[in-house]
C-alpha cells in the first residue's frame, strides 16, 4: 500500500495532510526518513509519524439497523450510544458516518476509516441518502417541484440542494437528499408546511439497509458495499 494511504488508514488525517507530514520529514519507515507518498509499505512495516508509532489494524465497516431511543454519538447522553449495539472489540473506537436523530430509525454506517466516512459526510462529496418519511398531513401537490428547486431552511444562508421526492401515498413519501444539515429532512418538510411524524433511512449512496436486519441488529459490509462509496 502507498505510504500516504497507510497514514490515512491509521489516523484521521486526510491524504493532503499526510502528504504535508511527509514533506516536512515527519515520517520514518523502518527507521528511515521517507518523503515519497507513493513509497510502498506493508502491514508489518514500522511507521512513525512525528515520533508516534502507527498501528495498522484493518479497517472495519458495519451497517446497523438503528432503533429509536439511541443516539449517533460516541458518548451516552439522554439516550445510550448506538455503539452499545455493536458487539465488537473496541466498539467505541469506531465512529458513525452520518448521524440520525434519536427518534429516527434505519441505516447507520459505522467505521474506523476516517477517509471513507469523509466521503459520506463531506458536503463536497454530495453523497445521496434516501429516507422514508411519514407526514402529519397530506403532501402538497407542488412538493416535488419545491424540493427539486430547493427550499429555504431557517437560519441557513442558501436554499437546500435539489432533492428528489417520490410520493408513495398521501402521507408517506421517499426523499433523497445529498446533504446532511441538522434535522434536514424535518426542517425541509416544515419549510413546506408539513410535519414529519416518522423517519427511517433506507439508503446511503448505493448501500441499502439489509432487510434481514431487525431493529438493533448489525452486520459487516461486503467488500462491494465498502468500495461503492467513492
Ligand atoms: N433529517 C432529519 O431531520 N433527521 C434525521 O435523523 C436525518 C435526517
Short mmCIF file of C-alpha atoms and ligand atoms in Angstrom, two decimals:
data_model
loop_
_atom_site.label_atom_id
_atom_site.label_comp_id
_atom_site.label_asym_id
_atom_site.label_seq_id
_atom_site.Cartn_x
_atom_site.Cartn_y
_atom_site.Cartn_z
CA UNK A 1 0.00 0.00 0.00
CA UNK A 2 1.15 3.58 -0.64
CA UNK A 3 2.58 5.29 2.40
CA UNK A 4 0.17 8.27 2.27
CA UNK A 5 -2.80 5.87 2.17
CA UNK A 6 -1.36 3.85 5.04
CA UNK A 7 -1.05 7.00 7.16
CA UNK A 8 -4.67 7.92 6.43
CA UNK A 9 -5.78 4.38 7.35
CA UNK A 10 -4.05 4.56 10.71
CA UNK A 11 -5.06 8.12 11.59
CA UNK A 12 -7.88 10.57 10.94
CA UNK A 13 -5.65 12.56 8.55
CA UNK A 14 -6.69 13.39 5.00
CA UNK A 15 -4.44 12.41 2.12
CA UNK A 16 -3.24 16.00 1.71
CA UNK A 17 -2.44 16.30 5.44
CA UNK A 18 -0.50 13.05 5.24
CA UNK A 19 1.50 14.46 2.34
CA UNK A 20 2.29 17.60 4.34
CA UNK A 21 3.72 15.49 7.17
CA UNK A 22 5.75 13.52 4.63
CA UNK A 23 7.10 16.69 3.04
CA UNK A 24 8.10 18.02 6.46
CA UNK A 25 10.17 14.89 7.08
CA UNK A 26 7.97 13.71 9.95
CA UNK A 27 7.62 10.12 8.75
CA UNK A 28 10.01 7.22 9.29
CA UNK A 29 9.53 3.79 7.74
CA UNK A 30 11.57 1.09 9.43
CA UNK A 31 13.66 3.92 10.96
CA UNK A 32 14.39 5.50 7.56
CA UNK A 33 13.17 9.01 6.69
CA UNK A 34 10.73 8.77 3.77
CA UNK A 35 9.18 11.72 1.96
CA UNK A 36 7.69 9.91 -1.03
CA UNK A 37 3.89 9.49 -0.58
CA UNK A 38 3.98 6.58 -3.06
CA UNK A 39 6.58 4.60 -1.08
CA UNK A 40 5.26 1.04 -0.61
CA UNK A 41 4.60 -0.14 2.93
CA UNK A 42 3.18 -3.37 4.31
CA UNK A 43 1.15 -4.37 7.35
CA UNK A 44 4.32 -5.35 9.18
CA UNK A 45 6.18 -2.09 8.33
CA UNK A 46 7.12 0.05 11.30
CA UNK A 47 5.87 3.54 10.51
CA UNK A 48 6.21 6.50 12.83
CA UNK A 49 4.57 9.88 12.38
CA UNK A 50 6.09 12.73 14.38
CA UNK A 51 7.61 10.11 16.68
CA UNK A 52 4.36 8.16 17.21
CA UNK A 53 4.27 4.55 16.10
CA UNK A 54 1.25 3.97 13.87
CA UNK A 55 -0.62 0.74 14.16
CA UNK A 56 -2.28 -0.83 11.17
CA UNK A 57 -5.41 -2.65 12.14
CA UNK A 58 -7.52 -3.38 9.10
CA UNK A 59 -10.47 -1.04 8.94
CA UNK A 60 -13.94 -2.14 9.99
CA UNK A 61 -17.14 -1.26 8.14
CA UNK A 62 -20.51 -2.01 9.69
CA UNK A 63 -24.17 -1.36 8.93
CA UNK A 64 -26.61 -1.09 11.79
CA UNK A 65 -30.40 -1.02 11.72
CA UNK A 66 -30.80 1.77 14.24
CA UNK A 67 -33.79 1.63 16.54
CA UNK A 68 -35.33 4.72 18.14
CA UNK A 69 -34.16 5.98 21.54
CA UNK A 70 -30.43 5.64 20.96
CA UNK A 71 -28.06 8.27 19.63
CA UNK A 72 -25.41 8.52 16.93
CA UNK A 73 -22.68 9.68 19.26
CA UNK A 74 -19.64 8.06 20.88
CA UNK A 75 -20.86 9.12 24.30
CA UNK A 76 -24.11 8.39 26.08
CA UNK A 77 -26.31 11.39 26.72
CA UNK A 78 -30.05 11.39 27.32
CA UNK A 79 -30.11 8.12 25.36
CA UNK A 80 -27.37 5.49 25.05
CA UNK A 81 -24.96 5.48 22.11
CA UNK A 82 -25.75 3.16 19.17
CA UNK A 83 -22.24 1.74 19.64
CA UNK A 84 -23.55 -0.33 22.57
CA UNK A 85 -25.48 -2.35 19.98
CA UNK A 86 -22.35 -3.31 18.06
CA UNK A 87 -20.75 -6.18 19.96
CA UNK A 88 -17.19 -5.97 18.62
CA UNK A 89 -13.86 -5.34 20.31
CA UNK A 90 -13.11 -1.67 20.87
CA UNK A 91 -16.58 -0.65 19.61
CA UNK A 92 -16.08 2.84 20.98
CA UNK A 93 -13.01 3.32 18.73
CA UNK A 94 -15.45 3.30 15.83
CA UNK A 95 -17.33 6.36 14.63
CA UNK A 96 -20.63 6.99 12.90
CA UNK A 97 -20.68 8.11 9.28
CA UNK A 98 -23.69 10.41 9.18
CA UNK A 99 -25.91 10.84 12.19
CA UNK A 100 -29.59 10.15 12.68
CA UNK A 101 -31.78 11.80 15.31
CA UNK A 102 -32.68 9.79 18.42
CA UNK A 103 -36.20 9.17 17.10
CA UNK A 104 -35.10 8.26 13.55
CA UNK A 105 -34.65 4.60 12.62
CA UNK A 106 -32.80 2.91 9.79
CA UNK A 107 -29.41 2.63 8.15
CA UNK A 108 -26.36 3.79 10.08
CA UNK A 109 -22.83 3.16 8.81
CA UNK A 110 -20.11 2.72 11.40
CA UNK A 111 -16.38 2.52 10.75
CA UNK A 112 -12.90 3.37 11.92
CA UNK A 113 -11.83 4.52 8.45
CA UNK A 114 -11.94 8.31 8.60
CA UNK A 115 -11.22 8.74 4.88
CA UNK A 116 -14.15 6.51 3.98
CA UNK A 117 -16.62 8.21 6.31
CA UNK A 118 -15.47 11.58 4.99
CA UNK A 119 -16.75 10.56 1.54
CA UNK A 120 -20.19 10.04 3.11
CA UNK A 121 -20.34 13.12 5.28
CA UNK A 122 -18.42 15.77 3.37
CA UNK A 123 -20.83 18.25 1.77
CA UNK A 124 -18.46 18.40 -1.22
CA UNK A 125 -18.99 14.69 -1.98
CA UNK A 126 -22.79 15.12 -2.15
CA UNK A 127 -23.48 11.50 -1.16
CA UNK A 128 -27.19 10.66 -1.56
CA UNK A 129 -29.28 9.46 1.39
CA UNK A 130 -32.80 8.15 0.95
CA UNK A 131 -35.39 8.47 3.70
CA UNK A 132 -38.89 7.04 4.09
CA UNK A 133 -41.00 9.74 5.67
CA UNK A 134 -44.41 9.67 7.36
CA UNK A 135 -46.18 13.00 7.45
CA UNK A 136 -48.77 14.53 9.75
CA UNK A 137 -50.92 15.67 6.81
CA UNK A 138 -51.25 15.03 3.06
CA UNK A 139 -48.25 16.11 0.98
CA UNK A 140 -48.90 19.19 -1.12
CA UNK A 141 -49.05 18.75 -4.86
CA UNK A 142 -46.11 21.00 -5.66
CA UNK A 143 -43.81 19.43 -3.04
CA UNK A 144 -41.64 17.51 -5.53
CA UNK A 145 -41.14 20.68 -7.57
CA UNK A 146 -40.31 22.75 -4.49
CA UNK A 147 -37.74 20.22 -3.27
CA UNK A 148 -36.24 19.99 -6.74
CA UNK A 149 -35.81 23.78 -6.76
CA UNK A 150 -34.55 23.90 -3.16
CA UNK A 151 -36.30 25.29 -0.11
CA UNK A 152 -35.22 27.88 2.43
CA UNK A 153 -34.49 26.46 5.87
CA UNK A 154 -34.45 28.76 8.88
CA UNK A 155 -31.02 30.18 9.71
CA UNK A 156 -29.39 28.80 6.55
CA UNK A 157 -27.71 31.11 4.05
CA UNK A 158 -28.64 29.07 0.97
CA UNK A 159 -31.54 27.06 -0.41
CA UNK A 160 -31.31 23.29 0.03
CA UNK A 161 -29.73 21.37 -2.82
CA UNK A 162 -32.08 19.74 -5.35
CA UNK A 163 -33.75 16.76 -3.68
CA UNK A 164 -35.92 14.01 -5.14
CA UNK A 165 -39.37 13.31 -3.75
CA UNK A 166 -41.33 10.15 -4.57
CA UNK A 167 -44.91 10.09 -3.31
CA UNK A 168 -45.99 6.65 -2.04
CA UNK A 169 -49.31 7.76 -0.60
CA UNK A 170 -50.85 10.99 0.70
CA UNK A 171 -48.85 10.85 3.92
CA UNK A 172 -45.89 8.64 3.05
CA UNK A 173 -43.02 9.66 0.77
CA UNK A 174 -39.42 8.85 -0.09
CA UNK A 175 -36.99 11.76 -0.04
CA UNK A 176 -33.44 11.60 -1.39
CA UNK A 177 -31.09 14.37 -0.31
CA UNK A 178 -27.39 14.88 -0.91
CA UNK A 179 -26.57 16.99 2.14
CA UNK A 180 -26.88 16.40 5.85
CA UNK A 181 -27.73 19.57 7.69
CA UNK A 182 -29.01 19.36 11.26
CA UNK A 183 -32.56 17.90 11.24
CA UNK A 184 -32.55 18.46 7.50
CA UNK A 185 -35.48 16.28 6.48
CA UNK A 186 -37.71 17.51 9.30
CA UNK A 187 -36.84 21.11 8.50
CA UNK A 188 -37.47 20.62 4.77
CA UNK A 189 -40.99 19.40 5.42
CA UNK A 190 -41.56 22.18 7.96
CA UNK A 191 -40.49 24.64 5.24
CA UNK A 192 -43.39 23.44 3.07
CA UNK A 193 -45.93 23.46 5.89
CA UNK A 194 -45.91 19.81 6.89
CA UNK A 195 -44.51 17.81 9.82
CA UNK A 196 -42.50 14.61 9.92
CA UNK A 197 -44.04 12.04 12.27
CA UNK A 198 -41.91 9.05 11.24
CA UNK A 199 -38.44 8.97 9.68
CA UNK A 200 -36.42 5.99 8.52
CA UNK A 201 -33.19 5.98 6.46
CA UNK A 202 -33.19 3.28 3.79
CA UNK A 203 -30.08 4.01 1.76
CA UNK A 204 -26.73 5.83 1.77
CA UNK A 205 -25.02 6.09 -1.63
CA UNK A 206 -25.60 2.65 -3.16
CA UNK A 207 -25.74 0.90 0.21
CA UNK A 208 -29.25 -0.20 1.15
CA UNK A 209 -30.32 -1.26 4.62
CA UNK A 210 -30.30 -5.07 4.66
CA UNK A 211 -33.90 -6.25 5.03
CA UNK A 212 -32.64 -9.24 7.03
CA UNK A 213 -31.53 -6.97 9.87
CA UNK A 214 -34.10 -6.36 12.57
CA UNK A 215 -34.04 -3.18 14.60
CA UNK A 216 -30.83 -3.13 16.64
CA UNK A 217 -29.05 -5.75 14.52
CA UNK A 218 -25.86 -5.14 12.55
CA UNK A 219 -23.53 -6.82 10.08
CA UNK A 220 -20.20 -6.11 8.41
CA UNK A 221 -20.41 -4.52 4.97
CA UNK A 222 -19.37 -6.58 1.97
CA UNK A 223 -16.28 -5.51 0.04
CA UNK A 224 -18.54 -4.41 -2.79
CA UNK A 225 -20.55 -2.19 -0.44
CA UNK A 226 -17.38 -0.66 1.04
CA UNK A 227 -15.97 0.05 -2.43
CA UNK A 228 -19.24 1.55 -3.67
CA UNK A 229 -18.58 4.67 -1.59
CA UNK A 230 -16.39 6.79 -3.79
N1 LIG B 1 -33.01 14.52 8.78
C1 LIG B 1 -33.63 14.66 9.96
O1 LIG B 1 -34.39 15.58 10.16
N2 LIG B 1 -33.38 13.75 10.92
C2 LIG B 1 -32.58 12.68 10.73
O2 LIG B 1 -32.42 11.85 11.64
C3 LIG B 1 -31.94 12.54 9.48
C4 LIG B 1 -32.18 13.48 8.52
#
